Coordinates of C-alpha atoms in Angstrom, one line a residue:
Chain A
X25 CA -190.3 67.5 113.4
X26 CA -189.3 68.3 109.7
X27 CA -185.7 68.9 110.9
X28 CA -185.6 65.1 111.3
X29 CA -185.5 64.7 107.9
X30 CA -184.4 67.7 106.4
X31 CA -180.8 66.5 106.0
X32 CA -182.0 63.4 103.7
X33 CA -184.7 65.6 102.0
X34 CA -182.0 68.1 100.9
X35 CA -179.8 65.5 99.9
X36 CA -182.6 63.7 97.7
X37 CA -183.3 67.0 96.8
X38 CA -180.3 68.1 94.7
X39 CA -180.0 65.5 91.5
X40 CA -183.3 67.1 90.8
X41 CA -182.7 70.5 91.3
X42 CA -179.0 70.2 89.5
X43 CA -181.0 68.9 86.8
X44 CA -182.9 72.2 86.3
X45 CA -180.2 73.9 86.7
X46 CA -178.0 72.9 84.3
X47 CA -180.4 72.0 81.3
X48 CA -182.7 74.9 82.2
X49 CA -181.6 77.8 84.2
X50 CA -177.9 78.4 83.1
X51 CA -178.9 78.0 79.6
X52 CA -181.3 81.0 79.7
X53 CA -178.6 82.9 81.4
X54 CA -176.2 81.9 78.3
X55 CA -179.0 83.3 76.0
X56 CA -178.7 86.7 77.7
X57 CA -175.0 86.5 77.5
X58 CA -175.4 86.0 74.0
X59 CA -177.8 88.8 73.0
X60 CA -174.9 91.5 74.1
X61 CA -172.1 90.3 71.8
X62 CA -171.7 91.4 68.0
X63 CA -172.1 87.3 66.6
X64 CA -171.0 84.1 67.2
X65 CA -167.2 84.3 66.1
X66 CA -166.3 87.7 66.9
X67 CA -167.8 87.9 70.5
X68 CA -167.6 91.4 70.7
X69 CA -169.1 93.3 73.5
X70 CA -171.9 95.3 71.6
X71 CA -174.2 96.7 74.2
X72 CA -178.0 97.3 72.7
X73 CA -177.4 97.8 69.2
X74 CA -178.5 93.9 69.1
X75 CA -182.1 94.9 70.6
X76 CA -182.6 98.0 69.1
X77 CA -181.8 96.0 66.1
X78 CA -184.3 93.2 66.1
X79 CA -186.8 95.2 67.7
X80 CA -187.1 97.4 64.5
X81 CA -186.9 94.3 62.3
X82 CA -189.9 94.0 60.3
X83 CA -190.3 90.4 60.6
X84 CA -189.4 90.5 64.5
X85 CA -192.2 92.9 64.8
X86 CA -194.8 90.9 62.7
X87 CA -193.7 87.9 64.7
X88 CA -194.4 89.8 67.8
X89 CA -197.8 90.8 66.7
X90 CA -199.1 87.2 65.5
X91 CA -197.9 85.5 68.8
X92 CA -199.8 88.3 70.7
X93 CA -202.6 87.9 68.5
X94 CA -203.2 84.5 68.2
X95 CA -202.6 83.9 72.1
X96 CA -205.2 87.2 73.0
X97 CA -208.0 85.8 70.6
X98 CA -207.6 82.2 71.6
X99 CA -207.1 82.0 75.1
X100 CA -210.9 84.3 75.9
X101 CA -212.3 81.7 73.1
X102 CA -210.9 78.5 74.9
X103 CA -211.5 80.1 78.4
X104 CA -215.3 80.4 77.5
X105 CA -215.7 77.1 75.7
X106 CA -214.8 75.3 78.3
X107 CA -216.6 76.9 81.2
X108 CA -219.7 76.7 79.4
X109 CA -219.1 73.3 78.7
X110 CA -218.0 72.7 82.4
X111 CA -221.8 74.0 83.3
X112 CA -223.5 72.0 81.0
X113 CA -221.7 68.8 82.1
X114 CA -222.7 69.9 85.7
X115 CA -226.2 71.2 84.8
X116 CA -226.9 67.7 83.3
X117 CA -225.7 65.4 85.6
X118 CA -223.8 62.2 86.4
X119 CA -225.7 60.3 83.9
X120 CA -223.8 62.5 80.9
X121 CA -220.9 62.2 82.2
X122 CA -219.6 59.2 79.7
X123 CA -219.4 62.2 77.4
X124 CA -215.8 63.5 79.1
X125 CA -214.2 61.0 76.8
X126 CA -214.3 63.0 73.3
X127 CA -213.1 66.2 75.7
X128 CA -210.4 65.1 77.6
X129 CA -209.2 62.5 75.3
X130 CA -207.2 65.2 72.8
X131 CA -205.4 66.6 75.5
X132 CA -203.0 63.1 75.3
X133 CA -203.4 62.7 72.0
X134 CA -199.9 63.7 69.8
X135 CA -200.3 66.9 67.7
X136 CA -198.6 64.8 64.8
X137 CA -201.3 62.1 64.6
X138 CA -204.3 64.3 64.3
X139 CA -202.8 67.1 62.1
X140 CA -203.6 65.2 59.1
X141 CA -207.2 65.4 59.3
X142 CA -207.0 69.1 60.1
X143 CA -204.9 69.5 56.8
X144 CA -206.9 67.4 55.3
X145 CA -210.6 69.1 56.1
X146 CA -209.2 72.9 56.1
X147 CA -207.1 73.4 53.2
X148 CA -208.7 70.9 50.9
X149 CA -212.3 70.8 51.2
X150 CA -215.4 72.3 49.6
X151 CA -217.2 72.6 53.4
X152 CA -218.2 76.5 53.0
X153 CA -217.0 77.6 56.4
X154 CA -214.1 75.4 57.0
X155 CA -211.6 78.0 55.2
X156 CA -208.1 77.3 54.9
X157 CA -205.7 79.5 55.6
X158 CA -205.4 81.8 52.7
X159 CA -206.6 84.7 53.4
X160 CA -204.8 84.6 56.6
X161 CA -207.5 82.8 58.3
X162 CA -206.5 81.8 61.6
X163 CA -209.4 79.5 62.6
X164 CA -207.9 75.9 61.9
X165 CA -205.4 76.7 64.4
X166 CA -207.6 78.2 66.9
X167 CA -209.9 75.1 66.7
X168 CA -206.6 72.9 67.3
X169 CA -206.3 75.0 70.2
X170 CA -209.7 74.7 71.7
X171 CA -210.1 70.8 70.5
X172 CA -206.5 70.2 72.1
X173 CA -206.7 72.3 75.2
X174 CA -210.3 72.6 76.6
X175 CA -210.4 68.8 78.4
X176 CA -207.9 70.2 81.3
X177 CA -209.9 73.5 81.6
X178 CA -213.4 71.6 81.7
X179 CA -212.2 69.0 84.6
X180 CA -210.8 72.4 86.5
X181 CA -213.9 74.4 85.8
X182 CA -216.1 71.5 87.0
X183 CA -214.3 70.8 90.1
X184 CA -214.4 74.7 91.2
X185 CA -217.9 75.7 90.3
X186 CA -219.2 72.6 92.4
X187 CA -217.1 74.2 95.0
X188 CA -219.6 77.7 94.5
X189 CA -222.2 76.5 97.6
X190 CA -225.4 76.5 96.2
X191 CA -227.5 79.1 98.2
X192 CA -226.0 81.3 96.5
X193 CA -227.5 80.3 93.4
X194 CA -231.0 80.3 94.8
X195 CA -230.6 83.4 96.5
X196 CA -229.9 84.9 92.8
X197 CA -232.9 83.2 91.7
X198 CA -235.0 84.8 94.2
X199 CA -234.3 87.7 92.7
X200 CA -234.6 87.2 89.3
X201 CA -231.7 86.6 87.6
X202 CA -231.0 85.2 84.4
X203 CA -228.5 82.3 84.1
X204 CA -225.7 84.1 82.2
X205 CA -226.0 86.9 84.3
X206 CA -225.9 84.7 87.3
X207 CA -222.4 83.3 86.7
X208 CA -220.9 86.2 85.6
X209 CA -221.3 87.9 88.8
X210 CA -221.6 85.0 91.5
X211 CA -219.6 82.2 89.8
X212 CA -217.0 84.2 88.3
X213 CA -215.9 86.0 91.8
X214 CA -216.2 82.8 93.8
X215 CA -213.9 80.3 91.9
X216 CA -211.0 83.5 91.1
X217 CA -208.3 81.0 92.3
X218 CA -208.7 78.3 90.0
X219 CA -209.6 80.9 87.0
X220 CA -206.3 82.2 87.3
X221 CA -204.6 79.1 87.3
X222 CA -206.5 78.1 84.4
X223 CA -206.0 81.6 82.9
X224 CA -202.1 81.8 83.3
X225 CA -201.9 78.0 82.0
X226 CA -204.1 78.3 78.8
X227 CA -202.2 81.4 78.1
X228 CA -198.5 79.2 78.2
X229 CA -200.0 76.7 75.9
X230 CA -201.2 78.9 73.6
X231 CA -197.2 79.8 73.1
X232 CA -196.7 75.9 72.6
X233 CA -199.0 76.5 69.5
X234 CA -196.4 77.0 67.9
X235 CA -196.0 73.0 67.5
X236 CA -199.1 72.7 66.0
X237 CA -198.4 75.1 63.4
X238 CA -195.2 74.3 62.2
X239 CA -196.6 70.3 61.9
X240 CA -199.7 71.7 60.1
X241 CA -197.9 73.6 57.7
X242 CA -195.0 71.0 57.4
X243 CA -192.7 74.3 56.2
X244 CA -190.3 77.1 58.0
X245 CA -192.2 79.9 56.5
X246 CA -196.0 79.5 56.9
X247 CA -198.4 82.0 56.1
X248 CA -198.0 85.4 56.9
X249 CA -200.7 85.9 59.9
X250 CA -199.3 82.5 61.4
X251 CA -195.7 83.2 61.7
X252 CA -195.0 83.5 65.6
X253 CA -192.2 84.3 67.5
X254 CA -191.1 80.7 67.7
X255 CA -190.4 80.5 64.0
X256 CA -188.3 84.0 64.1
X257 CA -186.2 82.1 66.8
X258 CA -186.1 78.4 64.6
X259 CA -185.0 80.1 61.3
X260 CA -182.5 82.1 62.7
X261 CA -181.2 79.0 64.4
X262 CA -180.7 77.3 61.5
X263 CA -178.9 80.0 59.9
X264 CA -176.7 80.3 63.0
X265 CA -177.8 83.4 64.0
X266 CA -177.0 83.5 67.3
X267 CA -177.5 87.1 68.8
X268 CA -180.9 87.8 66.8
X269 CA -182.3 84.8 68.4
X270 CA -180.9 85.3 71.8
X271 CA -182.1 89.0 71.4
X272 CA -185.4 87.7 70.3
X273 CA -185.6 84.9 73.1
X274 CA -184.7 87.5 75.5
X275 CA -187.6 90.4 74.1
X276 CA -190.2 87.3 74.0
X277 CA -189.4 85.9 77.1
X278 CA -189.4 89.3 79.2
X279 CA -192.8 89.9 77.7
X280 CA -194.0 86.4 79.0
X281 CA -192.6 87.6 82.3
X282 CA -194.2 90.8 82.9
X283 CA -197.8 89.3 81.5
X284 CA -197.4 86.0 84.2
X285 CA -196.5 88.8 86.8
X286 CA -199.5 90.9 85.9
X287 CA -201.7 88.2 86.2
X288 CA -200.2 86.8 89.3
X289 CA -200.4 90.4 91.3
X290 CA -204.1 90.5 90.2
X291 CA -205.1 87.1 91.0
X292 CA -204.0 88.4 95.0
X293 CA -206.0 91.7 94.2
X294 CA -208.8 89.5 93.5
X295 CA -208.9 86.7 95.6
X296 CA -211.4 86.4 98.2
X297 CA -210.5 84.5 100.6
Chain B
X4 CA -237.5 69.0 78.9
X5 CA -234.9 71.6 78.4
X6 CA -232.1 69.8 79.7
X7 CA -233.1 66.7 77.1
X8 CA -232.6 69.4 74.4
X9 CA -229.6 70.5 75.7
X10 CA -228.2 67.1 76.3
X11 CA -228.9 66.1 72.7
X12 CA -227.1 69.1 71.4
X13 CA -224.6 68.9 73.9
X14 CA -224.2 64.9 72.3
X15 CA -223.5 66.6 69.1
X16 CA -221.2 68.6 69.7
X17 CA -219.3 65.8 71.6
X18 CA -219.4 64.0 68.4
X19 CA -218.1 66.8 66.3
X20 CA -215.3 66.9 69.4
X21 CA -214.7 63.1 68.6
X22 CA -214.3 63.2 64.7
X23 CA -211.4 63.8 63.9
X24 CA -210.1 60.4 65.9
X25 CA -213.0 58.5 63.8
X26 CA -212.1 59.8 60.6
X27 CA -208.4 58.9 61.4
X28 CA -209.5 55.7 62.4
X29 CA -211.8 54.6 60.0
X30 CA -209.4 56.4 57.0
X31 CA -207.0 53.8 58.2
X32 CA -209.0 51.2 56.9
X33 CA -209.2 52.2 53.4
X34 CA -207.0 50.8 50.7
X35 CA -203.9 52.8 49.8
X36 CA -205.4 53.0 46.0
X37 CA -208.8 54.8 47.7
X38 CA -206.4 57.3 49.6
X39 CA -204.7 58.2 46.8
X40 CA -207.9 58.8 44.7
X41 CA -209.4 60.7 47.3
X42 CA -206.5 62.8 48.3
X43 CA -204.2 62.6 45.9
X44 CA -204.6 65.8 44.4
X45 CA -204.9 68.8 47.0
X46 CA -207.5 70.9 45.5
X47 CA -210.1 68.5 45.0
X48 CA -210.3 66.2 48.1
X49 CA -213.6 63.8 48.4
X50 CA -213.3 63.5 52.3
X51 CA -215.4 60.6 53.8
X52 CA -215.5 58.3 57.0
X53 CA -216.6 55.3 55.4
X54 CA -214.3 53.3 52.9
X55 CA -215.7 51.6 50.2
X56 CA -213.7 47.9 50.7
X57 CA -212.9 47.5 54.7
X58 CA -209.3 46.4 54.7
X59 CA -206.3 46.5 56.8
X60 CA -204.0 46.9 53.4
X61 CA -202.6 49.9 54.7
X62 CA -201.1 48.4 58.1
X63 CA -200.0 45.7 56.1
X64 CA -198.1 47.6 54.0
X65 CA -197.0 50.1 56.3
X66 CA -195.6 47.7 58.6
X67 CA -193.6 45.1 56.0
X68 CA -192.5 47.6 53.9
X69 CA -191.3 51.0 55.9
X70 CA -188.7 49.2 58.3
X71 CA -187.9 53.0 59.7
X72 CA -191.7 52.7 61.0
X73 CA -191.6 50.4 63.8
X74 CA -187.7 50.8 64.7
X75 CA -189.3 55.1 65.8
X76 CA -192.3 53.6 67.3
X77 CA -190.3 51.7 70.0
X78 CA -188.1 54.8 70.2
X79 CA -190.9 56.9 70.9
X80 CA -191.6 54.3 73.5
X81 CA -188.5 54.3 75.4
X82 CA -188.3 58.0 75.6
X83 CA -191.8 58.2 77.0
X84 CA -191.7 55.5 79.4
X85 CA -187.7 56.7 80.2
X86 CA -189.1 60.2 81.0
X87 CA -192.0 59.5 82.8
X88 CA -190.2 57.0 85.0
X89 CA -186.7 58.8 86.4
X90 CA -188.9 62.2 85.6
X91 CA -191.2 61.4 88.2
X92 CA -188.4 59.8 90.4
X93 CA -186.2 63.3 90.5
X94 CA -189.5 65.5 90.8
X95 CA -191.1 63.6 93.5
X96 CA -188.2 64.5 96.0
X97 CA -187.5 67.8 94.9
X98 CA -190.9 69.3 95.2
X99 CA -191.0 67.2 98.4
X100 CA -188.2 69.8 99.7
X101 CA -190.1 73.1 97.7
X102 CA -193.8 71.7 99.8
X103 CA -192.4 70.7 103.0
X104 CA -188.6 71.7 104.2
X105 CA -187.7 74.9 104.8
X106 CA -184.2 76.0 103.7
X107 CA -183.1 79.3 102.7
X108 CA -184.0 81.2 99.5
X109 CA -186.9 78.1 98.6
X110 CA -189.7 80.4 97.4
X111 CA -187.3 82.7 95.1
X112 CA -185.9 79.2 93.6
X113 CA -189.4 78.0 93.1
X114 CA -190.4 81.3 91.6
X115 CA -187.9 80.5 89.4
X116 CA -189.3 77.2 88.3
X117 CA -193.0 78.7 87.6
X118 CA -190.9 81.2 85.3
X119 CA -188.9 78.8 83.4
X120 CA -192.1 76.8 82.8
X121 CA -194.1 79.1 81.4
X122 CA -190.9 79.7 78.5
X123 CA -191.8 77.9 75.2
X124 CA -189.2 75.4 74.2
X125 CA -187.0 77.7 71.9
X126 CA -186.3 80.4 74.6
X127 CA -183.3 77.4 75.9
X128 CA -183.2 76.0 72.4
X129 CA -179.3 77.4 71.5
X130 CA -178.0 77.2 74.7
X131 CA -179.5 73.7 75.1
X132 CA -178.2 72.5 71.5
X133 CA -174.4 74.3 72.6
X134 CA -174.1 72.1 76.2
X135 CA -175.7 68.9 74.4
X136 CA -172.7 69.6 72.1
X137 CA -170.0 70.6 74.3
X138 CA -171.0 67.4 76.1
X139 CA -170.9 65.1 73.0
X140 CA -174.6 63.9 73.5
X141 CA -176.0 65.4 70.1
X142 CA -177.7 62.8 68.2
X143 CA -177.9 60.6 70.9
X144 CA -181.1 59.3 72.7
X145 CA -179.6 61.1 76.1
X146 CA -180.0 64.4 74.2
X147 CA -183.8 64.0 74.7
X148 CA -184.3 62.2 77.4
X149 CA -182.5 64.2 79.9
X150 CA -184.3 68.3 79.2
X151 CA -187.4 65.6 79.5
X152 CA -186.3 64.0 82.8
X153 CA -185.6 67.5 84.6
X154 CA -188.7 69.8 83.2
X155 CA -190.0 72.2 86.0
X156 CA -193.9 71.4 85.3
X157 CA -193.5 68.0 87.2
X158 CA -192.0 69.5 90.6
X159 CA -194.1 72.2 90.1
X160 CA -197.5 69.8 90.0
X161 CA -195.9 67.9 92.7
X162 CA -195.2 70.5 95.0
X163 CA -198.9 71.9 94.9
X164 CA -200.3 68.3 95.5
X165 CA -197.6 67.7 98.4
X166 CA -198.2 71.1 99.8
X167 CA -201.8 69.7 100.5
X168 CA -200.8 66.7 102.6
X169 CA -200.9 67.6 106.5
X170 CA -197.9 68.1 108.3
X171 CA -199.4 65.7 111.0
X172 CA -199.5 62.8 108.9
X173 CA -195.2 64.1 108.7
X174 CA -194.7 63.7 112.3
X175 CA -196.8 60.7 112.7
X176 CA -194.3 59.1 110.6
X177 CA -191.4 60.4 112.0
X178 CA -191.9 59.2 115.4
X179 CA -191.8 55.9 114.0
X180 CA -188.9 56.1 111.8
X181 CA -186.2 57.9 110.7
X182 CA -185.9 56.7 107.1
X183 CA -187.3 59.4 104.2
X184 CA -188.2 56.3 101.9
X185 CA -190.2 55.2 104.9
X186 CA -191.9 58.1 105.0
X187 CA -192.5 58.2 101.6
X188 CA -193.9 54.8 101.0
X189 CA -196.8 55.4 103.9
X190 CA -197.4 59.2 104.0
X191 CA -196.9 60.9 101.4
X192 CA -197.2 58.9 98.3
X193 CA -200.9 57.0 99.4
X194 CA -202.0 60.8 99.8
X195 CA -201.5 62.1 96.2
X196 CA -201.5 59.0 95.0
X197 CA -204.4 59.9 92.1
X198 CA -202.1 62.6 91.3
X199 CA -199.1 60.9 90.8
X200 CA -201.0 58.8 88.2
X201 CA -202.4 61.7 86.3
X202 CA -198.8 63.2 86.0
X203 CA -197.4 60.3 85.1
X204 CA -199.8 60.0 82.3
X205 CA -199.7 63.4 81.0
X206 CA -195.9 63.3 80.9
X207 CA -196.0 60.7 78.8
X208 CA -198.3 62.4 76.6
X209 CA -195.9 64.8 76.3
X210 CA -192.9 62.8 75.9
X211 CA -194.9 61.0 72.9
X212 CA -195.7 64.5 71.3
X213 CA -192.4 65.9 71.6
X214 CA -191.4 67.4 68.2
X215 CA -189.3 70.4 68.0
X216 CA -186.2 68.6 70.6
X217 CA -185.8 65.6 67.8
X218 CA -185.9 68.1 64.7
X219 CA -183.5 70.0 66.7
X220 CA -181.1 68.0 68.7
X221 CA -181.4 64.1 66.9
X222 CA -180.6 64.0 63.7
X223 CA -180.2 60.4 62.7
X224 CA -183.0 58.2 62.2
X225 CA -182.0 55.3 63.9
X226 CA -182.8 57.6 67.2
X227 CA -185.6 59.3 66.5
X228 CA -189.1 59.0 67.3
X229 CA -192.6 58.8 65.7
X230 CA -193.5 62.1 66.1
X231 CA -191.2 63.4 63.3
X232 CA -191.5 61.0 61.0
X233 CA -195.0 61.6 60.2
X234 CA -194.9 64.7 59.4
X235 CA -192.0 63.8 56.6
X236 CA -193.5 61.4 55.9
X237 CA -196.4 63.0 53.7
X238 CA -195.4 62.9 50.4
X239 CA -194.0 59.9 49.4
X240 CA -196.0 57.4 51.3
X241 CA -199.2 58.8 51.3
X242 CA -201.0 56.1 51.0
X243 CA -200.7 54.6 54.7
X244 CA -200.4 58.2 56.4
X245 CA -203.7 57.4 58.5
X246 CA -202.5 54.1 59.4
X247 CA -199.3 55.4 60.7
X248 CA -201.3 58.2 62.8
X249 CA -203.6 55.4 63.7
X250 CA -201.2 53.3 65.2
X251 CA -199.4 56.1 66.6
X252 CA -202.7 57.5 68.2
X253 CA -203.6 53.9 70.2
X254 CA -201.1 54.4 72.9
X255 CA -202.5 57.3 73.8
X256 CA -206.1 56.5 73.7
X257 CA -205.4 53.4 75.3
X258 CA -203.9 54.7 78.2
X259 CA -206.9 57.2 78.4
X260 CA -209.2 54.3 78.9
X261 CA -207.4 52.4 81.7
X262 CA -206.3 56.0 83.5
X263 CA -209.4 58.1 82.7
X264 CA -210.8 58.0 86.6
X265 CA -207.0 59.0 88.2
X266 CA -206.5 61.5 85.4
X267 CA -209.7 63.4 86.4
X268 CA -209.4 62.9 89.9
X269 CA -205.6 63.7 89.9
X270 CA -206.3 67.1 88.2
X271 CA -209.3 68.4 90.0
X272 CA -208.6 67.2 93.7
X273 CA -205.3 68.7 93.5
X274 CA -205.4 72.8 92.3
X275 CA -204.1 76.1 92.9

């Protein structure tokens, strides 16, 4: 019966898919072109000197290590914040659940209206714990990432655990178990599918932080611990540095790759059903 | 007893969630002179919610005297109603084929969408900037409204909530008519209907946030929106910085309000 329309749906299909194609897919081809010849004039064929060179680049490596870092600290931190929120807001019940509004509502709200405040309570105050950033402190931009992100997680987290049939629960009870204990090992297992969707897409925003931290430090060259990936790639834009970006696109973006992949095979290793 | 406890502390820390919009609201509504003495100097900043004179000086002034303010807030406007509208339009159909036509080499394509969505904006940013070039659209409103209108997240959303509609509901339709628009307008879209509204909303949030594509790719004024121009304009206008983040903020929350039951619906029904 789908063969009645298939014609028409292919046809509806393409503009779409050209789209893609041609703002999205052939670009990233062009960027690999690009990280194999000597610069943008010249065009030479240079084979790997380009990677071997940017991979032992100091600031390349630095880069590297702040993206990584700020993306494997974050994301657990967000990924616990919100399911525990997710149970409270189902432990309490219907009549809390006015309260979504303060959680969901930053998830639409534009990085470049709230940043102010942030600036403006981190880096300037006398509040003892809210240090700015000079020491390398990295926790303004982890609690952007929390405040901005958790909203999407929380509605997720909510709609899979009341999925988890409740015998379960009782059966635990019966024997004892405490409450933390009792997700880790029932809830946990029993929602996989949704946990790694939520895993895999906290883990891409937390390479859009990049946003954040170029609006809350208004400058190309933040502080040390902050500078990701993203800025390597911006600077050397500007100073029309074609083949260390490309290179550098092309390192970042294979690293993305093989992490997605990971966490794709895993998420069939674990699943269930 | 012990979920009242938990409720009230889980109140607070829904309030701490919510502060930062109520101190950017009710900053707004301080004078430019109290701004200045309260923030003017970096290192010793008296932060407070409450101003000492209520008074809507600051839109005022921001609106009579920064002409560039209003001409980026409708920009910012057309690119996010422009992007959700012909974004949702060329996704709809296309994930339509991904969910429910098969046609050869569809799941390595659509691998290739989930890959290219997961790239942060700067892994296409050269090539990107070179075509918008080569094309002549730099510094034109195209240059950011078409990598908006063709982003992969949309199909990809789309596809997942299409995938969950029943093939029977398909055939029921086609035994009545041969026309795909048909088909849309009774099968599919009433089905995800809750998700189409919770897409269309987040892509506008997006389109309103976007920051990096204007710095990038739009570099006069006249086209560029909102979201750059707060963040230039700190220094010399400090004075009616939370007014402009204000104003830019309602949009948003207002949209929140009148979509906040499809938004929530559209994202939990429709999952992995």
């Amino acid at each position: 019966m789908m063969g009645f329309y298939k014609k028409k749906a292919m046809l509806l299909f393409l503009p779409g898919f050209l789209g893609f194609l041609v703002f999205f897919v052939i670009p990233l081809i062009i960027s690999f072109y690009y990280t194999f010849i000597s610069n943008a004039f010249e065009k030479k064929f240079v084979g790997f000197d380009n990677y071997v060179r940017v991979f032992s680049n100091e600031y390349f490596q630095s880069a590297l290590k702040n993206t990584f870092i700020l993306s494997g600290v974050g994301v657990p931190l967000l990924l616990v914040f919100s399911f525990a929120v997710a149970a409270v807001f189902l432990y309490l019940g219907r009549a809390y659940h006015f309260l979504r509004l303060p959680f969901l509502l930053p998830m639409l709200l534009p990085t470049a209206g709230i940043v102010l405040i942030w600036q403006i309570l981190f880096e300037g105050s006398q509040i003892p714990l809210l240090v700015g950033s000079q020491g390398g402190n990295r926790l303004p931009i982890y609690l952007l990432f929390i405040w901005k992100n958790c909203g999407y997680n929380i509605i997720l987290f909510m709609a899979a655990i009341s999925g988890v049939p409740k015998d379960c629960y009782e059966a635990s009870s019966l024997d004892g178990c405490s409450v933390i204990k009792r997700h880790f090992y029932i809830t946990l297992p029993l929602i996989t599918p949704t946990l790694f969707f939520i895993i895999i897409l906290s883990i891409v925003n937390s390479f859009k932080l990049f946003r954040e931290i170029y609006l809350y430090y208004g400058t190309n060259y933040p502080a040390s611990s902050l500078y990701v990936v993203q800025y390597y790639i911006n600077n050397h834009f500007n100073k029309l540095n074609y083949q260390d970006l490309s290179t550098g696109v092309i390192i970042f973006a294979s690293m993305v790759f093989v992490l997605v992949f990971a966490l794709y095979r895993a998420e069939k290793r674990f699943n269930w059903e | 007893m012990k979920k009242r406890i938990l409720g009230a502390v889980f109140i607070l820390c829904a309030l701490l969630f919510f502060f930062p919009v109520l101190a950017s609201l009710t900053n707004s509504l301080m004078t430019p002179g109290e701004i200045g003495e309260r923030y003017g100097d970096m290192k010793s900043i008296s932060f407070s919610i409450i101003p000492s004179k209520v008074s809507l000086t600051q839109y005022f002034k921001l609106l009579s005297e920064d002409y560039a303010f209003l001409a980026m807030f409708w920009n910012s406007v057309k690119y996010a109603v422009v992007i959700t509208v012909f974004g949702t339009a060329f996704a709809l159909p296309t994930a339509f084929a991904f969910a429910k036509i098969k046609f050869p080499c569809r799941d390595t394509l659509f691998f290739i969408y989930i890959v290219v969505m997961m790239m942060p904006f700067q892994v296409t940013v050269l090539p990107n900037y070179l075509l918008l070039k080569f094309l002549g659209l730099l510094n034109t409103p195209y240059a950011l409204i078409l990598p908006g209108v063709f982003s992969p997240f949309q199909v990809f959303l789309f596809r997942q909530f299409i995938k969950a509609v029943p093939d029977e509901a398909i055939e029921a339709v086609s035994l009545e008519s041969s026309s795909i628009t048909v088909l849309f307008k009774t099968a599919v879209i009433p089905a995800i209907k809750p998700g189409i509204m919770a897409l269309m909303v987040l892509t506008f949030a997006e389109s309103w946030n976007m920051v990096e594509q204007p710095l990038i790719f739009v570099e006069d004024n006249i086209h560029r929106p909102l979201s750059i121009m707060l963040s230039i304009m700190g220094e010399s206008s400090r004075g009616t910085l939370f007014a402009g983040s204000t104003i830019f903020l309602m949009p948003m929350i207002l949209l929140y309000f009148y979509f906040e039951e499809q938004i929530v619906q559209g994202i939990s029904r429709y999952r992995w």
